[in-house]
Every structure is written in C-alpha cells, then in structure tokens.
Amino acid sequence: MDKAYDHKSTEDKIYQSWEDAKLMNANNTSQKKQFTIPLPPPNVTGQLHLGHAAMLAIEDTMIRYKKMTGHEVLWVPGTDHAAIATENVVLKHLGMQNREEMSREKFLEECKKFAQEKHDRIVHQIKKMGSWLDWSREAYTFDDERNYAVNTIFKMLYEDGLIVRGHRMINWSVGAQSVLSDDEVEYREVEGGLYHYKYFFTDSPKEYLEVATTRPETIFGDTAVALHPKDKRAKKFVGKKVLVPFSGREIPVIADEHVDLSFGTATLKVTPAHDPNDFEIGERHNLPKLQVIGFDGTMLPITEVPKEFHGKTREHCRVELTKPSQWFVKKVPHTHNIGFCYRSETVVEPMLSPQWFVSVEKEFTDKWTGEKTTLKKLTQDAVRKGDVKIIPERFEKTYFQWIDNLRDWCISRQIWWGHRIPVWYDEKGTIHIPEENIVFLARHGESEWNAKGIMQGSTKEVSLTEKGRAQALKLAHEAKHKKIKKIICSNLDRARETAEIIQKELGIKNLEIWPELHEIDFGHLEGKSIEKTFGRTHVTLMDKITKVKEGTSRESFDHLISRGKGVLEKLAKEKNVLVISHGAMLGVLFALHEEKSGEGFDEFCQGWSIGNAHLRTMRFLKFPEGKKLHQDPDTLDTWFSSALWPFSTLGWPDTESPDYQKFYPTDVLETGWDILFFWVARMIMFGRYATGKYPFHTVYLHGLVCDEKGQKMSKSKGNGIDPIDMIDEFGADAVRLSLVVGTSPENPIPIGKGKISGYRNFVNKLWNAGRFVKMQTSTLSTRVQKSKNPGCKSLADKWILSRLARVSGEIATYLQKYEISAAGDKIYHFVWDEFCDWYIEASKVEPNPEFLKYVFLEILKLVHPLCPFVTETLWKELGSEGFLIEQTVPKIDFEDKKAEKVFEEIQNIVTEIRRVRSEKKLNPKEKLSIQIAGKPDSPMIALIETLAGGKQGSVDTKKAVKIVVGGFEIFIDVPVDEGRIEKEKTALEAHIKGLDARLKNKAYIEKAPRSLVDQTKKELSDAKEKLKKLS
RNA sequence: GGGCGCUUAGCUCAGCUGGCUAGAGCAUCUCGUUUACACCGAGAGGGUCGCGGGUUCGAGUCCCUCAGCGCCCACCA
C-alpha cells in the first residue's frame, strides 16, 4: 500500500468492476422493498457542471445507503434532448443564422449527431463521479419509448379536453424563432426610455392626446387610445377619434379601468396584438388585433405600416421614430423589466399566434377517483394533502405561489429538434390523433457465410458464428427492458438461431416463424463471394438486385415490394414484438414504411451491416381510411417530455410492465430548486393525471453551487470550477464529500479547492488508517475475512465499540431524514477524532488486531455511501470478499456507558497533560513524571503514560503542576505556574456563580424540568469539587 | 408591488421542537521528521450570535420593529 492514497490508479478500475459485476442492475422481481430515484437527466448540450456533480453525489449517497439497508434500489439514468437549448447550440455550431438554411431532415441529423457526442461525454463524466446507476435502463427523453409515452399522454389530454389549440397572446422569442411558455421568459431590469407621442384628434387637428410608450415600434399596431373612466378628460374625449402617428390611421379613444392614472401621461395606447394587457382591453372593447411585427422581428409589409419601415428591424424602427417629428415629443429615461428568452438571451415579443396549450383550470373527470377536478388542483393537492413532501419545507410556499399564478401552459414550439406534435390534419383541417404501435426489429447475428463474405439470400442452412451468437446476446441485453412478449423471425436458420438465443435469454415464451420475413432471394448469386462477384465488398441492395436480373431470379423486385408491404400490414397489428429478419429485407421494410422510393429507396436500405447489432423500432399509426393527412409541423416544449420522466422510464404507458409495477411510484426526486417549476411541478401534474399516483413522495432540493465565498459561479467572474478537473486533482470521493458535507438544502453549496483538498485529506486519513490496520493484521495466522466481532478485550475496545454503535445509530437517523450533511459530518469526526486520534493510538498500548480490523471494516461500510471509491479499495486491500455495497450498514447492539465515561476521563487527563507540556514548551520526547491520585487502574495508567508521554512515579506534589479531571488529581513534575491555576480558577468560579444564581432562582426550580434542575445541581457540585481540589 | 430566505470567530458555515461556560472546517500562532498518515500530530488564540424591543425562570434559538444582503413571483404602458 502506498503511503498516500492515489485515486487515479483506483477509481476508474473500481467503477469498471461494479459495472462488470452487473450489480447496478435492479431486479424487478425482487421481494425487497424498492427504493427508486429517477436521475434528473442532464441536457445533451453540454458537459457535467458542479450542479450535476452535487446532484450525483447526493443521490448516489441516498441510493447506496438504501441498498445497504436491504432495499431493491433503482436509480434510472438518462439524458435530456433539451429542445431549444440544443437547437440553439447546433445552429451556432454549424454557423447558421436560422434553421431554414437546411432541410428539416438534414438539420435533425445534425442535432442527433451532436447530441450523441455530448451524450457520450456526459455519461463518461457521470461515471467518474462513482454513480451507482442502472445503465441497463438508460433512457433518453427523445428516444422511441419516450416518444411513445409523449404521444400517449398527449392523446389522453386531448381527449379529456385538456390540450387545446388556441389563438392567444404568447411569448415569442425572436432568437429561438419559437413560442415560449411563461416560465421560460426571464425578466431583467433594463434602462430604457418612455417615449411620448402626440395623437391628434380627427375633428380638431391642433388638439392631441400625449401618449407614453416604451415600445414606439408598436405604434402602428395601435387600435385605440385609452383613458381611465375617472380621468377628467374621459368625458370630453372618449368616443372621439385620434390619428395614429406616422400612419394617419383613425382609432377610437376609449375608457378602461386598466389605465393607471399615476403613470406617465395616464393615456394608454392599446396594441392588442403585441401586449398581453392591451389584448385584454381589446377583448373588452372588441378592438381589432393588428399584428405589425413579424415573427422574425421585423416590421410586416402591410398597409398599416408605412412603406419605409417594411422589413426593418424593431431597433431600426425605434431609432427612426424617435427622430424629431410633428408627433414625437420627448424621451424620458425609464427603467423597466423586459422579458428575455432563457435560452437564446434575446428579447421576447408578446405576439398573437395559434398554439397548443395545456389547460390547467379546465374541469375534467379524474379517471382515478371519478371526481371533477382540474390539473391545477391535482398539482396543488400533492403538497397540500401531504402526498408529496418538499425538503426544505419553505419551498412548499414557493410551490403554492407558483401554482396559484399558474396559467395555461403553451406547449407548442416552432423549433425542429423535439417531439413532433402527434396531430395530423386532413384537407378540411380536422384534427386526427392516431393510435400507435411500436415494433422492435433487429438483424440476425453474424453467420458463417457473413464471416466469409458469401451471399446467402434465402439459403436456409447457414448457422451463426461465435460472434453471431454474441451479437444475439447483445440484442437480448438491449431488449431486456422493452417489454417484449413475442419474437417473430424468418424461417432461415441464422434468424431462427438468433431469435432462439434471445428467447432463451429473456425467457420469452412465444416464438413465431414468418416465412415471408426471409431474405431476398438472390437466385444464382447465392453461395457466391460478394467480392468476386462485384469486385468490391460494399454493395447496395440495388446493386444486388440489378445483378440478379442478369441471371435467373426467383424473386422479382415487384414481388419483393408486395411481400414487404404484406409484412408491414401484418406487423401493424402486432404489439410488444421483436422481429428478427435479414439485412436487405429489413432495409426494404424500413424504406417501404418511410415511403421511400427511387434513389432514396436504396440509400435508405443501408445501415444494416452485420456489425450493427442494435434494436431498431418501427412505428405504426392507425389513421382513418382514405384520408390524406399532414402532421403539425411544430414540436413540443422540452419540459413536456421531461414531465413524464419518472414513469416514462419505467415502462409507462404499459402499466403492467414489471418495472412499473415494482418501482413506480418512485421515492425521491432530488434536483436543484431552480427547476422546481419547470420540471418538478409538471412531473407532479402529469404523473398524477396519467398514473393516478404522485410520481414521488419526497422532493429534495439542493441549493445552487457557488464558490467558497458564496459568490455565484460565472464565466465572467472567472470563478467557475470544472468538476472533472477537481476529480483529476483530488479524486471523486473528495469532490463528493465537499458537495455533500457542510451543506444544507436551505442554502447554496459553497465549494472550492480549499474545501475539496480538505476532504481529500480525510480520504487520505482513512486510507492510512486502513494501512495501519493492514500492518497490524497481516501477520495474523488466521486472516479475518468477514467483518465479524471477535470480542472486546481492553477498555479502549469497549469504548470504541460503544461509540461505533451509537454513531451508526445516529447516522442512520440522519440518513433516514435525508440529512446527509449531518451524517457526513458525524462520520468525518468519528473517523478522524475518535477512531484515528484515540482508538488507533490506544490500540498500540493493548493491541487486539482482529477487533481493530472488525471495527475498521464496519467503519468502511458506514462511510461507503459517501465515499465509495476509497472504501472499496480498502475493503479489497484488507482481503474482504465481494463488494462493499453488498454488505449491510452496521447495526451494532452494544453499549458500555461505563467504558465510555472512563475513556473520556482518560482523554481529558491526557489532553490536560499535553496542554501543560505545550505551555511549558517541552520537547514531546521528554517523558514527564506524573502522579495520579484517585485510584486509577493499571490499564488506565498505561494508556495515560503512552498517550501523554509520561511515567507514573512519585512527584513532589507541592512543587508540581496539578490538574483536576473528574475524580482524579494529577500531579506533573514541572514547575508550578500560578497564573495558569488562577486563570482556571477564575473561570470555574464564574461558572459556579452562574449555576448558583440559577439554582437560587425559585422560578427556575419550580418551572424548569426536573431533570434539568438535577443536572444543574450535579454540575454545580462537580465544579465546586474541582475548585476545592485545585486550591 | 407580493412573497421567501439570510445576517453566529478573519473566511465559509453547523447550531432540530428555547436549557451553551456558543461549535466545525479553513486560515492564524506555538511546538514536533514518535515506525498509519506532514494530504500529519500536539496545543493555543479568536465571537457582547446585525440593531432595538418583547415573551420567558431561561433566547443564538420564539414574537415584533428597523437596517443590510440574497432570491423567487408579478409586471404600470
């Protein structure tokens, strides 16, 4: 063992060994009580930051602890496609101004590629943190299964009338070129201006109303000017008409309560198409809604907008409109809040547009209770009725405040990267939401002929190679959590064998053989080498078909197409099936399914090379017969799919799936409070709506990670820290501890190098304690394999065991309450201050190696959830079998109060002697002569002698320093220092005075609890006793 | 404008339902190359718990006022 712990040489290997042991995979048939955490899926836009690191450290600690207390734990990993964020980054990445520069298909390909790269990196980083995640269940908010869940809930909501399409005032992000929900708009204070304009009356051209606005460019969209009904001018002017500046259009003067008499000129221009409040006014007064700003942020080329502004930006417009003119009066400086897009950082423009909304206040019949309710109410009830508890509690108030103000949720987005709205329109514009089915497909594993590059076509008897069988197993692994109930394969041996391997691996009963799934009949080419026939190894389907035509063909292209169509028709009726077919045939099926033809057909048929052993999915939608339909071009808000995360990852909408049955509802949802509304509240809303159950019972919100000074981390301040750098420098255990210990969900999490290195030191301390234990036990004839208590011998043994028992109990209590920081703090001090500083030292006096090892192994179990790597390493170093996480957290039934008390006295005596030594600046090597009065037993003396560096002997008590601890008086053979005694006496006297005063207070004796009074009395007599002895 | 927090040692923070001669880590100072560990050991100094009031036998802990700081929500053109 090295003198210092080297995390670099251990961490990656250990994580690999956990993965290899497949221990992280949860068992959905287990009888154990389950404990589930859905991992908040990191966005595939970036890399791991400290917020993620905190989340991972906290959740991993919870998961490991639960695992070690006998739960069947499941921590579901995944990533988020982060619609707008990703689309933005990809646009920038490609150097594009807007997405229309590329075809939708091509652009989505780019996004996919980008997302895949980022995904791989972030998964790697998550593993670096030591996260005990079940990677076999890894999900993605934008994969087929999640898409199926999204479409399913969309249909449910639509049919309940809770998803509606409406022409309403929305937030338009010019930067993202999309609508945003109210929550995605960030308001920032901006120093702008209040611009005053003259609106001349039509009937008296010299008279005008002075109107103030912060957005002059919306003037062209004005359809009224409003005064307050109580405004003195109202009587005179309401009903008259004024002219819109610059354009000369006539608009009415109206009276509306909304006008604030104390603001600006108390005269409001009303632009119903570009302001939410004006929209309301417009509704009340039946005003036209005139859109003048386009979705690209430029002025529309319409008659109401003067020609010179057509196609000009808002900014340009504003400059022009504030130049001197007969209408412009002045600009008054004015700070106000402007909405910004939370992703593209551009100004949000209120606009009128037809969009999809989730109605939160509309009544519907809850299918789980049969009662009338609203989504808003269900979301409120979660916390109000206590089904969902939020830690820290104060966020419950924030939660209610948000819900109280909640308005309909705009869910459609005009971006491309996201779940397409599952709505189709026919020629008449009627809405159709089809039923859908997903079928899984895969190619057979490598066959003997594949290995040799021989064309097999419909040749039946060709078996799989070793590699082919391995591929089949890989497919089975992928298919494990896909709820497959039946496998369908072709009648050719290689497909059948593949199917059988998967069938056996997954224990699926049903296997069907569909001969029509067979590979294309290549006639005379079968059995021939591809390379020799074509002169190259890469050939396309059409290459082969063309070649076949030259000789005798037993299957025509037309026949192939009609066979393919037949298969698709049959497949459309299947559910939960896995199809094993052949490369060319699958290509044809996919091409037909996607309605590809001509050149695109052949291109589309690629991608089924034998090395590519992956499941693919095919979706079947059921439309009404004979309708020509087109799908809504919009996509869904990214949070729509996130809202399903706790159950879409567990098999929903298949509520019969074993994962859903075993692990839903989940237990804890842990995340940063900044996404309480975006995400947590919506999961609660949709979870309760879709499953009848709230998706988790506890919400644990951690604070924002900031630097050691409590400052927000930001690029501009340059105080940002990359967790991966920190892991490299200090190790994952140290990073984890610094994010978990000394923090609370109430407050921001401060972190910095200083703190991390502090915990690195702790990890090293633990390592060295382990080194000591190993040295002590390596010579033992019988190696202590199991962590079994071999019995206490010495006083110190009893003391540490009693302490360990107590401390493990306390830690259990903390962890059950999710007070991880307190648990970490406790274990830190127990390990360092008690085990290392005292027990190890004491054990050098009276060694009991087996027992030392036992205690240490128990400590490792206790520390493991917080510090998985170093503890696992030590566990192995000490020759233990298996993995620490398979052990149970210590539950020790032992208490020896007497030993604790005596040992504490020894600690006090030793400390006192050391203090004297330090005060006298004595060399630590020098043995002091001490004399202890008060009947110490010999083990006690031995401990004191060793720990304090003294020797029991006869001392001239008159000249020696005297210290009093408990019932003992200790004389140390060094010159007396009167000042020291005096100081101590003064402090003691003050204490006595305080206690005395308290006890003399009648009210105290009467009102304070009896036990407290007794305690005070004892304290007083002890103090008096000590004072007496000191004198 | 509405709401929620925070203010305890030089720094970052613990102190739960009131019982504290007020704790920790880091930093500071002194001593130390004792065979687990200098990523260490031993010891020390340092706070009238933001201000003012109240409740109480007793307040860092509960209530009120004020001040400073932070955050969330709303959004008056």
CSV table of C-alpha atoms (C1' of nucleotides) in Angstrom, one decimal, chain A residues 182-183 360-361 376 380 397-408 677, chain B residues 1-3 72-75:
chain,number,residue,atom,x,y,z
A,182,ASP,CA,-44.5,31.9,-19.4
A,183,ASP,CA,-41.9,30.2,-17.3
A,360,VAL,CA,-54.7,23.9,-16.2
A,361,GLU,CA,-58.0,25.3,-15.0
A,376,LYS,CA,-54.1,22.9,-11.2
A,380,GLN,CA,-51.8,21.8,-5.5
A,397,LYS,CA,-44.8,28.1,-0.1
A,398,THR,CA,-42.9,28.9,-3.3
A,399,TYR,CA,-44.6,25.9,-4.9
A,400,PHE,CA,-48.1,27.1,-4.0
A,401,GLN,CA,-47.3,30.6,-5.1
A,402,TRP,CA,-46.3,29.3,-8.5
A,403,ILE,CA,-49.4,27.2,-8.8
A,404,ASP,CA,-51.7,30.0,-7.7
A,405,ASN,CA,-50.4,32.1,-10.5
A,406,LEU,CA,-50.4,29.3,-13.0
A,407,ARG,CA,-51.9,29.9,-16.4
A,408,ASP,CA,-52.4,27.6,-19.3
A,677,PHE,CA,-41.5,24.9,-11.6
B,1,G,C1',-45.9,45.7,-5.7
B,2,G,C1',-46.4,40.4,-3.3
B,3,G,C1',-43.6,36.5,-1.2
B,72,C,C1',-38.5,34.0,-6.3
B,73,C,C1',-43.1,35.7,-8.4
B,74,A,C1',-46.0,39.7,-10.7
B,75,C,C1',-45.2,43.3,-14.4
